Every structure is written in structure tokens, then in C-alpha cells.
């Protein structure tokens, strides 16, 4: 049976892992390669590097971080943050990424999704959606959650899938960094609307939160950062908890 | 040296890294004739079946000739699919035809609707002993990412199920192939690659066996 994936996210800035609350007030958590090595041993299923403040100048640094992390793990590795062009994506993949995650760039130039899917296959293209509750729907935000768009998360996820995305990485801005649980309602709304896997992100605080997002949230994978980085919870213990609750995981 | 065929289908970095981790030396042949210098050949791949188009008659002939001369072949992901007759993903583009059948799209069967691509860790059923899975537990999990899959055939040595059962690995004589990504499948994946590399030595003595 296909396992539900537990994904560790490394939010990287200037080559160091940081993690903030609601995308602000970043605090330092360490060396990306060292963290990746630990996760590999602990049985994490996948690693995502998000270059949270990626700039033009940061491109070189990003490739070095990708290479350093890829050196440590024989696991799928996705990279996002500041990937705006086909060249950016190619550089990340060349450095060792298996997938690239597009966010702002996908909204601004949706054709990039198709271009990359044709060049590398859909499995290499993740569209990241940062969304916030707005009345009766889920509004899409860009630029690290600071800028609203006119898009609805469910509609945008559908379009991204139609254009060739292989996965959706859905982050709840309301929940991100709060450790109060994933936004299961939003995750389910997107996950049941698209024919591709959805990774839930934002709000992981307890093992119970993961069980919820895999059941009521209909998530195919769940991503967390801070709860793993500070050694508060081990990946193994989380998976044992999920297995006992009947959620298929890789142990 | 092992020839890692680069036909432009994505990224060979991970495969190279995994082979380096098990001390297997590789080179990238720039033309079919270069395969003659190889002790074995890997056809990697990720993405669309159409990406195999550059593997033209020259490459196909070189691989067939290699098999006749006792040179083992390993296909990974789209590489496995290419070893079959073809794929519904790109009808009209033939595979190498080493295994019978055509790859078909996953998730088209009866409900419940399945997410496609099939992405993530799924368990293997090992119907019989094989070189590739020596020391690997039945039910071991490996990493898949694909939308099309090859049918289960006589030479299937690992079956995975996603809506339908499909060939997660095939092995016959000098030819081996895996649908999953051993280079992304942690210790289990490295074990499979190591088994294949170790098998190269044994196979030399039984060259040509099919």
C-alpha cells in the first residue's frame, strides 16, 4: 500500500536553516546538511529545501546547499524558493534536486509549469500554494505570504494540475508556525479537487495533527519543519504513532 | 566501468551519487560504440516515455549486441518501461522489446480514484528469489514516481500494487530493471544497486545466458 509521506522542510536562508512563525521572526536551527543526515537516519521520507529569502545573489549559495544536502541522503529532494525561470530549475536539478517547487513564478507565468513538466516530467514539478482563509474560501498569497492575489486555492490547484504539475504543496498561512494543527478543511478541499498528490503544510505541532491531516484532511503527505528540527519529536515515534492509528507509513 | 547512458532525460546526479556510494565506477558514453568499453550498461530515466526517442537504432543495436556479448543491462524507471514493447504514453515509439507488453497509465481503473502520478513509498511483493532482491525483505518499501507502469510478466521479480499490480522489477539473464528509484530509496535502494553490481562478476561466467 502507498504510504503517507512525512516530509521534513528545511527553510534555508544564507545557507542556514531557519524557521519562523507566520513567515516572520526567523530563528536559527542549524546546518542543512547536518539536519538532512539526521533525518535520513531517523526515517524521514523526503526532504524539501525552501530558500525563504532567495534573491538573485543567493542562487550560487542555493546550489551549494542543495549539493551539500543531496550528498547526505538517498531520498527524494525537492527545492523551492526563488525558482523563477527554466534556468533556475535546471540549476537546482543539476545540483541534485529531484523536484522543483514553484510558487510566485507559477502564478506570474503559469506556462513555466508546462515547460518544466515537458522537460523533466510532471513528477519533477511541484506547485506550492500559500493560502489563507478569506470568508468562505481560501485565498492565494505570494511573496512569502505578504501579497494577496485574486486567486482561489482550489481553482489554482486545479489549473496547476491541468498545466502539468505533479504535486501540490499547500501551506496554510494562518497555521504556519503556530503548531495548532494543519488546516484540514483547506487541505481536504484542495486534495479532493485535484488528481495529483497534495502535501499539507503549516501548523504541525503534535502527532495527532498528522493523523488528522491524513484522515479528515485527505493529505497524501505532510510537511513539517520546527517540530523536527529542535529534536522535540522523532520521526520514528511519529510513524509508530500513525501506524498504530491505521495510517500507512514506511517504518 | 559501467556505462550510464545519458539521453537527456533529466538528471543523472542522483544515480551517479548512489553508484559512487557503493564504489561502482561509471562513465557516460557519448555514442553507441562507446558501450563496447563497458562491463555493464545502465539506462536511467525519469519523466516521459517520449524522452527515450534519442535512443535510436544505433543505441538499440549496441545494447542488443552487448547482451549477445554478455554485457548486462539495468533499466531504471522509464528505463524499465523502455525494456518492454512500448508505452501508451507515446504510442508508435517502440521500446527495446526485451519483455513483452505495453506500459499503461495508472489510475484509470475502477474507483476509488487514485492520484496520479503514483508518488511515494510503496511496498514490494517478491514472488520469487532474485539476484536484485537478495537480502531484501518481502514488503520492503521503495520510492516510486511515475504515471505509467509495465504489466506483470513471467520475469517479474517484484510486484507493486497501485490500483493494479505492476512490475516493480524484472530480471532475466543479463537484463534487470526497476520501476522505482533505487537511488532515492534509502538503504533498500542501495542494497538493490549493490546486488546488481555484485552480480556483474557472476554473470561474466555465464555470458550470453538468457
Short mmCIF file of C-alpha atoms in Angstrom, two decimals:
data_model
loop_
_atom_site.label_atom_id
_atom_site.label_comp_id
_atom_site.label_asym_id
_atom_site.label_seq_id
_atom_site.Cartn_x
_atom_site.Cartn_y
_atom_site.Cartn_z
CA UNK A 1 0.00 0.00 0.00
CA UNK A 2 1.20 3.51 -0.77
CA UNK A 3 2.49 5.11 2.42
CA UNK A 4 1.59 8.58 3.63
CA UNK A 5 4.80 10.58 3.43
CA UNK A 6 6.38 12.54 6.27
CA UNK A 7 8.43 15.35 4.79
CA UNK A 8 10.95 17.50 6.61
CA UNK A 9 11.24 21.05 5.40
CA UNK A 10 14.49 22.94 5.66
CA UNK A 11 13.76 26.65 5.46
CA UNK A 12 17.13 27.97 4.42
CA UNK A 13 18.46 31.50 4.41
CA UNK A 14 22.08 32.30 3.62
CA UNK A 15 22.96 28.62 3.82
CA UNK A 16 21.50 28.11 7.30
CA UNK A 17 18.23 26.51 8.35
CA UNK A 18 15.81 28.93 9.92
CA UNK A 19 12.19 28.62 10.91
CA UNK A 20 9.80 31.37 11.77
CA UNK A 21 6.28 31.87 12.97
CA UNK A 22 3.91 33.04 10.24
CA UNK A 23 6.91 33.59 7.97
CA UNK A 24 8.33 36.26 10.27
CA UNK A 25 10.76 36.41 13.16
CA UNK A 26 13.01 33.68 11.82
CA UNK A 27 15.11 31.83 14.38
CA UNK A 28 18.12 29.73 13.55
CA UNK A 29 18.03 25.95 13.60
CA UNK A 30 21.23 24.79 12.03
CA UNK A 31 23.26 23.38 9.25
CA UNK A 32 21.10 21.94 6.44
CA UNK A 33 23.41 19.03 5.65
CA UNK A 34 23.67 18.04 9.32
CA UNK A 35 19.89 18.11 9.68
CA UNK A 36 19.42 16.13 6.48
CA UNK A 37 21.84 13.49 7.76
CA UNK A 38 19.86 13.14 10.97
CA UNK A 39 16.54 12.91 9.15
CA UNK A 40 17.92 10.28 6.82
CA UNK A 41 18.85 8.11 9.80
CA UNK A 42 15.51 8.73 11.51
CA UNK A 43 13.50 7.56 8.53
CA UNK A 44 12.13 10.74 7.03
CA UNK A 45 10.52 10.02 3.64
CA UNK A 46 11.53 13.13 1.77
CA UNK A 47 13.26 16.47 2.24
CA UNK A 48 12.25 19.88 0.95
CA UNK A 49 14.64 22.81 0.90
CA UNK A 50 12.81 26.14 0.81
CA UNK A 51 15.09 29.09 0.30
CA UNK A 52 12.84 31.51 2.17
CA UNK A 53 14.63 34.68 1.21
CA UNK A 54 16.09 33.65 -2.09
CA UNK A 55 17.47 36.52 -4.13
CA UNK A 56 19.35 36.71 -7.35
CA UNK A 57 22.63 36.75 -5.46
CA UNK A 58 21.57 33.72 -3.44
CA UNK A 59 21.47 31.42 -6.46
CA UNK A 60 25.05 30.28 -6.11
CA UNK A 61 24.60 29.69 -2.41
CA UNK A 62 21.46 27.69 -3.10
CA UNK A 63 23.25 25.29 -5.41
CA UNK A 64 25.85 24.70 -2.71
CA UNK A 65 23.17 23.98 -0.13
CA UNK A 66 21.41 21.56 -2.49
CA UNK A 67 24.66 19.75 -3.22
CA UNK A 68 25.54 19.50 0.47
CA UNK A 69 22.12 18.09 1.37
CA UNK A 70 21.96 15.76 -1.64
CA UNK A 71 25.34 14.38 -0.59
CA UNK A 72 23.85 13.22 2.70
CA UNK A 73 20.70 11.50 1.58
CA UNK A 74 19.40 8.84 -0.78
CA UNK A 75 15.89 10.18 -0.55
CA UNK A 76 13.75 12.38 -2.76
CA UNK A 77 14.76 16.02 -2.51
CA UNK A 78 12.64 18.98 -3.57
CA UNK A 79 13.84 22.56 -3.79
CA UNK A 80 11.81 25.74 -3.78
CA UNK A 81 12.14 29.44 -3.20
CA UNK A 82 13.17 31.87 -5.88
CA UNK A 83 12.81 29.46 -8.78
CA UNK A 84 11.56 31.85 -11.45
CA UNK A 85 12.91 30.56 -14.73
CA UNK A 86 13.69 27.37 -16.55
CA UNK A 87 17.38 28.07 -15.88
CA UNK A 88 16.79 28.35 -12.13
CA UNK A 89 15.01 24.99 -12.19
CA UNK A 90 17.75 23.40 -14.28
CA UNK A 91 20.41 24.67 -11.87
CA UNK A 92 18.56 23.21 -8.88
CA UNK A 93 18.07 19.86 -10.62
CA UNK A 94 21.67 19.75 -11.74
CA UNK A 95 22.77 20.37 -8.16
CA UNK A 96 20.83 17.28 -7.05
CA UNK A 97 17.17 18.23 -6.64
CA UNK A 98 14.61 15.70 -7.89
CA UNK A 99 11.78 18.19 -7.89
CA UNK A 100 11.45 21.93 -8.04
CA UNK A 101 8.74 23.79 -6.25
CA UNK A 102 7.28 26.84 -7.99
CA UNK A 103 5.25 29.43 -6.16
CA UNK A 104 5.16 33.08 -7.26
CA UNK A 105 6.66 32.27 -10.64
CA UNK A 106 3.92 29.75 -11.40
CA UNK A 107 1.25 32.36 -10.75
CA UNK A 108 3.01 35.01 -12.78
CA UNK A 109 3.85 32.74 -15.70
CA UNK A 110 1.78 29.55 -15.50
CA UNK A 111 3.33 28.36 -18.78
CA UNK A 112 6.52 27.67 -16.81
CA UNK A 113 4.73 24.71 -15.16
CA UNK A 114 4.17 23.13 -18.56
CA UNK A 115 7.64 23.96 -19.84
CA UNK A 116 9.26 22.24 -16.86
CA UNK A 117 6.83 19.30 -16.92
CA UNK A 118 7.70 18.71 -20.56
CA UNK A 119 11.41 18.96 -19.94
CA UNK A 120 11.68 16.97 -16.69
CA UNK A 121 8.34 15.21 -16.34
CA UNK A 122 5.41 16.13 -14.11
CA UNK A 123 6.94 14.26 -11.20
CA UNK A 124 9.64 16.93 -11.05
CA UNK A 125 7.25 19.87 -10.81
CA UNK A 126 5.64 20.83 -7.53
CA UNK A 127 3.40 23.88 -7.37
CA UNK A 128 3.48 25.47 -3.93
CA UNK A 129 0.39 27.35 -2.86
CA UNK A 130 0.35 29.59 0.21
CA UNK A 131 -3.24 30.23 1.20
CA UNK A 132 -5.24 31.97 3.88
CA UNK A 133 -8.90 31.72 4.89
CA UNK A 134 -10.94 34.58 3.48
CA UNK A 135 -14.61 34.42 4.24
CA UNK A 136 -15.94 31.31 2.57
CA UNK A 137 -12.84 30.46 0.55
CA UNK A 138 -9.07 30.09 0.61
CA UNK A 139 -7.18 33.00 -0.92
CA UNK A 140 -3.78 32.54 -2.56
CA UNK A 141 -0.86 34.69 -1.36
CA UNK A 142 2.60 35.18 -2.82
CA UNK A 143 5.94 36.65 -1.77
CA UNK A 144 6.23 34.64 1.44
CA UNK A 145 2.61 35.26 2.28
CA UNK A 146 2.81 39.04 2.14
CA UNK A 147 0.92 39.76 -1.06
CA UNK A 148 -2.63 38.72 -1.84
CA UNK A 149 -3.76 37.59 -5.27
CA UNK A 150 -7.18 37.31 -6.77
CA UNK A 151 -6.87 33.53 -6.91
CA UNK A 152 -8.77 30.86 -5.03
CA UNK A 153 -6.57 28.00 -3.80
CA UNK A 154 -8.82 25.21 -5.08
CA UNK A 155 -9.15 26.76 -8.55
CA UNK A 156 -5.44 27.48 -8.78
CA UNK A 157 -4.54 23.94 -7.69
CA UNK A 158 -6.81 22.55 -10.40
CA UNK A 159 -5.24 24.78 -13.02
CA UNK A 160 -1.73 23.87 -11.88
CA UNK A 161 -2.56 20.17 -12.20
CA UNK A 162 -4.05 20.73 -15.66
CA UNK A 163 -0.88 22.54 -16.71
CA UNK A 164 1.29 19.61 -15.71
CA UNK A 165 2.18 19.93 -12.03
CA UNK A 166 2.87 16.56 -10.40
CA UNK A 167 2.18 17.60 -6.82
CA UNK A 168 0.72 20.48 -4.83
CA UNK A 169 2.47 21.75 -1.72
CA UNK A 170 -0.29 23.54 0.19
CA UNK A 171 0.71 25.81 3.08
CA UNK A 172 -1.78 27.40 5.41
CA UNK A 173 -0.52 30.88 6.24
CA UNK A 174 -2.95 31.05 9.15
CA UNK A 175 -1.46 27.91 10.67
CA UNK A 176 2.19 28.16 9.66
CA UNK A 177 4.45 28.13 12.71
CA UNK A 178 1.56 28.08 15.19
CA UNK A 179 1.73 24.35 15.99
CA UNK A 180 -2.04 24.37 16.37
CA UNK A 181 -2.71 21.72 13.73
CA UNK A 182 -2.94 21.65 9.95
CA UNK A 183 -5.83 23.36 8.21
CA UNK A 184 -7.57 20.07 7.46
CA UNK A 185 -10.59 21.70 5.86
CA UNK A 186 -8.47 23.58 3.35
CA UNK A 187 -6.26 20.54 2.67
CA UNK A 188 -9.29 18.34 2.03
CA UNK A 189 -10.86 20.96 -0.23
CA UNK A 190 -7.76 21.03 -2.44
CA UNK A 191 -6.86 17.35 -2.18
CA UNK A 192 -10.27 16.13 -3.27
CA UNK A 193 -10.37 18.64 -6.14
CA UNK A 194 -7.15 17.61 -7.90
CA UNK A 195 -5.99 14.29 -9.39
CA UNK A 196 -2.42 14.72 -8.09
CA UNK A 197 -0.90 14.26 -4.61
CA UNK A 198 -1.24 17.09 -2.10
CA UNK A 199 1.35 17.81 0.59
CA UNK A 200 -0.13 19.56 3.63
CA UNK A 201 1.99 22.16 5.33
CA UNK A 202 1.68 24.64 8.17
CA UNK A 203 0.62 24.01 11.74
CA UNK A 204 2.15 20.66 12.72
CA UNK A 205 2.53 20.55 16.50
CA UNK A 206 1.56 17.09 17.72
CA UNK A 207 1.39 13.55 16.37
CA UNK A 208 -2.39 13.82 16.49
CA UNK A 209 -2.20 16.69 13.98
CA UNK A 210 -0.57 14.38 11.44
CA UNK A 211 -3.21 11.68 12.00
CA UNK A 212 -5.91 14.32 11.41
CA UNK A 213 -4.46 15.67 8.20
CA UNK A 214 -4.02 12.17 6.76
CA UNK A 215 -7.62 11.23 7.55
CA UNK A 216 -10.03 14.19 7.60
CA UNK A 217 -7.55 16.34 5.65
CA UNK A 218 -7.17 13.75 2.84
CA UNK A 219 -3.47 14.67 2.56
CA UNK A 220 -1.08 12.41 0.68
CA UNK A 221 1.92 13.77 2.54
CA UNK A 222 2.53 16.12 5.43
CA UNK A 223 5.38 18.52 5.82
CA UNK A 224 6.83 19.96 8.99
CA UNK A 225 9.90 21.88 9.98
CA UNK A 226 10.25 23.14 13.50
CA UNK A 227 8.82 20.14 15.32
CA UNK A 228 11.61 18.01 13.90
CA UNK A 229 14.49 20.50 13.86
CA UNK A 230 14.70 21.02 17.58
CA UNK A 231 14.65 17.31 18.37
CA UNK A 232 11.32 17.67 20.07
CA UNK A 233 9.76 14.77 18.26
CA UNK A 234 11.42 11.91 16.50
CA UNK A 235 10.29 10.84 13.08
CA UNK A 236 10.28 7.20 14.17
CA UNK A 237 7.96 7.86 17.10
CA UNK A 238 5.62 9.82 14.84
CA UNK A 239 5.47 6.98 12.33
CA UNK A 240 4.85 4.39 15.03
CA UNK A 241 2.01 6.53 16.33
CA UNK A 242 0.50 6.81 12.85
CA UNK A 243 0.87 3.09 12.15
CA UNK A 244 -0.96 2.32 15.39
CA UNK A 245 -3.74 4.60 14.19
CA UNK A 246 -4.03 2.67 10.94
CA UNK A 247 -2.28 5.26 8.74
CA UNK A 248 0.03 3.51 6.24
CA UNK A 249 3.61 4.70 6.75
CA UNK A 250 7.12 3.49 5.96
CA UNK A 251 8.72 2.14 9.11
CA UNK B 1 33.41 0.73 -15.78
CA UNK B 2 29.65 0.88 -16.01
CA UNK B 3 28.15 2.94 -18.81
CA UNK B 4 25.42 5.30 -17.60
CA UNK B 5 23.51 6.26 -20.72
CA UNK B 6 22.65 9.97 -20.79
CA UNK B 7 19.94 10.53 -23.40
CA UNK B 8 18.90 13.87 -21.94
CA UNK B 9 16.03 12.55 -19.83
CA UNK B 10 16.57 14.58 -16.73
CA UNK B 11 19.12 14.23 -14.13
CA UNK B 12 21.78 11.63 -13.58
CA UNK B 13 23.24 13.28 -10.50
CA UNK B 14 21.44 11.03 -8.02
CA UNK B 15 22.18 7.81 -9.87
CA UNK B 16 25.86 8.77 -10.09
CA UNK B 17 25.93 9.59 -6.41
CA UNK B 18 24.32 6.28 -5.43
CA UNK B 19 26.74 4.30 -7.58
CA UNK B 20 29.66 6.23 -6.09
CA UNK B 21 28.35 5.34 -2.63
CA UNK B 22 28.69 1.64 -3.46
CA UNK B 23 32.09 2.16 -5.14
CA UNK B 24 30.91 1.44 -8.67
CA UNK B 25 32.80 3.43 -11.31
CA UNK B 26 30.70 4.86 -14.13
CA UNK B 27 31.19 6.79 -17.33
CA UNK B 28 28.77 8.43 -19.72
CA UNK B 29 29.11 7.05 -23.24
CA UNK B 30 28.90 9.73 -25.94
CA UNK B 31 27.96 7.33 -28.72
CA UNK B 32 26.67 3.76 -29.03
CA UNK B 33 30.12 2.41 -29.92
CA UNK B 34 31.41 3.52 -26.52
CA UNK B 35 29.29 0.82 -24.88
CA UNK B 36 31.84 -1.72 -26.06
CA UNK B 37 34.22 -0.47 -23.38
CA UNK B 38 31.64 -1.02 -20.62
CA UNK B 39 31.30 -4.03 -18.35
CA UNK B 40 27.61 -3.22 -17.98
CA UNK B 41 25.08 -0.61 -19.07
CA UNK B 42 22.53 1.39 -17.08
CA UNK B 43 19.58 3.05 -18.82
CA UNK B 44 18.22 5.54 -16.29
CA UNK B 45 15.26 7.78 -16.89
CA UNK B 46 12.60 9.85 -15.37
CA UNK B 47 9.67 11.60 -16.92
CA UNK B 48 8.02 10.94 -20.25
CA UNK B 49 8.43 7.82 -22.42
CA UNK B 50 8.99 10.13 -25.40
CA UNK B 51 12.30 11.08 -23.78
CA UNK B 52 13.65 7.71 -24.94
CA UNK B 53 13.44 8.88 -28.57
CA UNK B 54 17.18 9.70 -28.76
CA UNK B 55 17.86 6.03 -28.05
CA UNK B 56 17.78 5.34 -31.76
CA UNK B 57 18.68 2.30 -33.84
CA UNK B 58 22.38 2.77 -33.11
CA UNK B 59 21.89 2.58 -29.37
CA UNK B 60 19.39 -0.25 -29.64
CA UNK B 61 21.74 -2.30 -31.78
CA UNK B 62 24.64 -1.62 -29.42
CA UNK B 63 22.59 -2.79 -26.43
CA UNK B 64 21.41 -5.94 -28.21
CA UNK B 65 24.96 -6.65 -29.34
CA UNK B 66 26.14 -6.05 -25.78
CA UNK B 67 23.69 -8.61 -24.46
CA UNK B 68 24.85 -11.12 -27.02
CA UNK B 69 28.41 -10.46 -25.87
CA UNK B 70 27.47 -10.92 -22.21
CA UNK B 71 27.16 -7.27 -21.17
CA UNK B 72 24.41 -6.83 -18.54
CA UNK B 73 21.74 -4.12 -18.73
CA UNK B 74 19.94 -2.33 -15.92
CA UNK B 75 16.92 -0.10 -16.55
CA UNK B 76 15.63 2.39 -14.01
CA UNK B 77 12.11 3.91 -14.08
CA UNK B 78 11.49 4.91 -17.72
CA UNK B 79 14.46 2.63 -18.45
CA UNK B 80 12.38 -0.32 -17.25
CA UNK B 81 9.43 0.82 -19.35
CA UNK B 82 11.69 1.12 -22.38
CA UNK B 83 12.76 -2.52 -21.98
CA UNK B 84 9.14 -3.51 -22.70
CA UNK B 85 7.48 -3.30 -26.13
CA UNK B 86 6.38 0.29 -25.68
CA UNK B 87 4.13 2.60 -23.72
CA UNK B 88 0.66 4.04 -24.16
CA UNK B 89 2.28 7.33 -23.15
CA UNK B 90 3.91 7.57 -26.58
CA UNK B 91 2.29 5.09 -28.95
CA UNK B 92 4.35 4.46 -32.03
CA UNK B 93 7.66 4.82 -30.22
CA UNK B 94 8.90 1.27 -29.71
CA UNK B 95 10.72 0.04 -26.63
CA UNK B 96 13.62 -2.37 -26.74
CA UNK B 97 11.22 -5.30 -26.59
CA UNK B 98 13.16 -7.41 -24.08
CA UNK B 99 9.97 -8.04 -22.10
CA UNK B 100 6.50 -8.49 -23.58
CA UNK B 101 3.73 -5.98 -23.14
CA UNK B 102 2.98 -2.28 -23.26
CA UNK B 103 3.08 0.14 -20.32
CA UNK B 104 -0.29 1.63 -19.45
CA UNK B 105 -1.48 4.61 -17.43
CA UNK B 106 -2.12 4.09 -13.74
CA UNK B 107 -5.33 5.14 -12.04
CA UNK B 108 -7.64 4.54 -14.96
CA UNK B 109 -9.36 1.55 -13.39
CA UNK B 110 -12.40 1.35 -11.17
CA UNK B 111 -12.94 3.67 -8.21
CA UNK B 112 -11.69 4.77 -5.76
CA UNK B 113 -9.95 7.31 -7.95
CA UNK B 114 -6.21 7.24 -7.42
CA UNK B 115 -3.84 10.18 -7.50
CA UNK B 116 -1.53 10.04 -10.49
CA UNK B 117 1.47 10.28 -10.63
CA UNK B 118 1.98 7.45 -8.15
CA UNK B 119 4.39 9.28 -5.87
CA UNK B 120 5.90 7.94 -2.70
CA UNK B 121 6.99 4.85 -0.84
CA UNK B 122 5.13 1.68 -1.66
CA UNK B 123 5.72 -1.90 -0.63
CA UNK B 124 7.07 -4.71 -2.79
CA UNK B 125 5.88 -8.25 -3.07
CA UNK B 126 8.68 -10.60 -4.10
CA UNK B 127 7.11 -13.57 -5.88
CA UNK B 128 10.39 -15.48 -6.11
CA UNK B 129 14.05 -15.28 -5.24
CA UNK B 130 16.12 -13.00 -7.44
CA UNK B 131 19.59 -11.53 -7.67
CA UNK B 132 18.34 -7.95 -7.30
CA UNK B 133 16.43 -8.52 -4.08
CA UNK B 134 18.86 -10.83 -2.32
CA UNK B 135 18.63 -9.89 1.36
CA UNK B 136 15.68 -7.54 0.82
CA UNK B 137 12.56 -8.29 2.85
CA UNK B 138 9.24 -9.04 1.26
CA UNK B 139 7.13 -5.91 1.95
CA UNK B 140 10.16 -3.62 1.88
CA UNK B 141 9.23 -0.12 0.75
CA UNK B 142 10.86 1.81 -2.08
CA UNK B 143 10.29 5.18 -3.70
CA UNK B 144 8.19 5.45 -6.85
CA UNK B 145 7.29 8.39 -9.01
CA UNK B 146 5.58 7.56 -12.30
CA UNK B 147 2.29 7.68 -14.14
CA UNK B 148 2.69 4.64 -16.42
CA UNK B 149 3.58 1.11 -15.43
CA UNK B 150 4.60 -2.17 -17.02
CA UNK B 151 2.49 -5.31 -16.72
CA UNK B 152 3.40 -8.23 -14.50
CA UNK B 153 5.22 -10.80 -16.67
CA UNK B 154 6.95 -14.15 -16.18
CA UNK B 155 10.20 -12.37 -15.37
CA UNK B 156 8.69 -10.02 -12.78
CA UNK B 157 10.68 -10.38 -9.56
CA UNK B 158 8.98 -7.61 -7.58
CA UNK B 159 5.35 -6.60 -7.79
CA UNK B 160 3.89 -3.36 -6.54
CA UNK B 161 0.22 -2.58 -6.41
CA UNK B 162 -1.38 0.79 -7.11
CA UNK B 163 -4.91 0.18 -8.22
CA UNK B 164 -3.49 -2.65 -10.30
CA UNK B 165 -0.45 -4.87 -9.78
CA UNK B 166 2.51 -3.86 -11.94
CA UNK B 167 6.14 -4.83 -12.46
CA UNK B 168 8.25 -3.07 -9.83
CA UNK B 169 11.24 -5.08 -11.08
CA UNK B 170 12.05 -7.62 -13.77
CA UNK B 171 15.07 -9.86 -14.14
CA UNK B 172 16.02 -12.33 -16.81
CA UNK B 173 19.54 -13.46 -17.53
CA UNK B 174 21.63 -10.38 -18.15
CA UNK B 175 18.71 -7.96 -18.07
CA UNK B 176 17.43 -6.32 -14.90
CA UNK B 177 15.16 -3.33 -14.44
CA UNK B 178 13.36 -1.48 -11.66
CA UNK B 179 10.41 0.89 -11.88
CA UNK B 180 11.22 2.52 -8.54
CA UNK B 181 14.21 4.75 -7.89
CA UNK B 182 16.87 2.75 -6.04
CA UNK B 183 18.97 5.91 -5.80
CA UNK B 184 16.12 7.54 -3.82
CA UNK B 185 15.05 4.53 -1.78
CA UNK B 186 17.38 4.75 1.18
CA UNK B 187 19.19 1.62 2.35
CA UNK B 188 16.88 -0.77 0.48
CA UNK B 189 17.63 1.00 -2.79
CA UNK B 190 21.37 0.94 -2.23
CA UNK B 191 21.14 -2.76 -1.43
CA UNK B 192 19.38 -3.42 -4.76
CA UNK B 193 22.04 -1.48 -6.66
CA UNK B 194 24.81 -3.27 -4.78
CA UNK B 195 23.23 -6.64 -5.55
CA UNK B 196 23.18 -5.74 -9.23
CA UNK B 197 26.80 -4.57 -9.25
CA UNK B 198 27.94 -7.70 -7.38
CA UNK B 199 26.01 -9.83 -9.81
CA UNK B 200 28.06 -8.44 -12.69
CA UNK B 201 31.03 -10.54 -11.66
CA UNK B 202 28.98 -13.75 -11.53
CA UNK B 203 27.29 -13.00 -14.83
CA UNK B 204 30.56 -12.80 -16.69
CA UNK B 205 30.97 -16.54 -16.30
CA UNK B 206 27.54 -17.17 -17.77
CA UNK B 207 27.79 -14.67 -20.60
CA UNK B 208 25.06 -14.85 -23.13
CA UNK B 209 22.69 -16.77 -20.91
CA UNK B 210 19.14 -15.60 -21.49
#
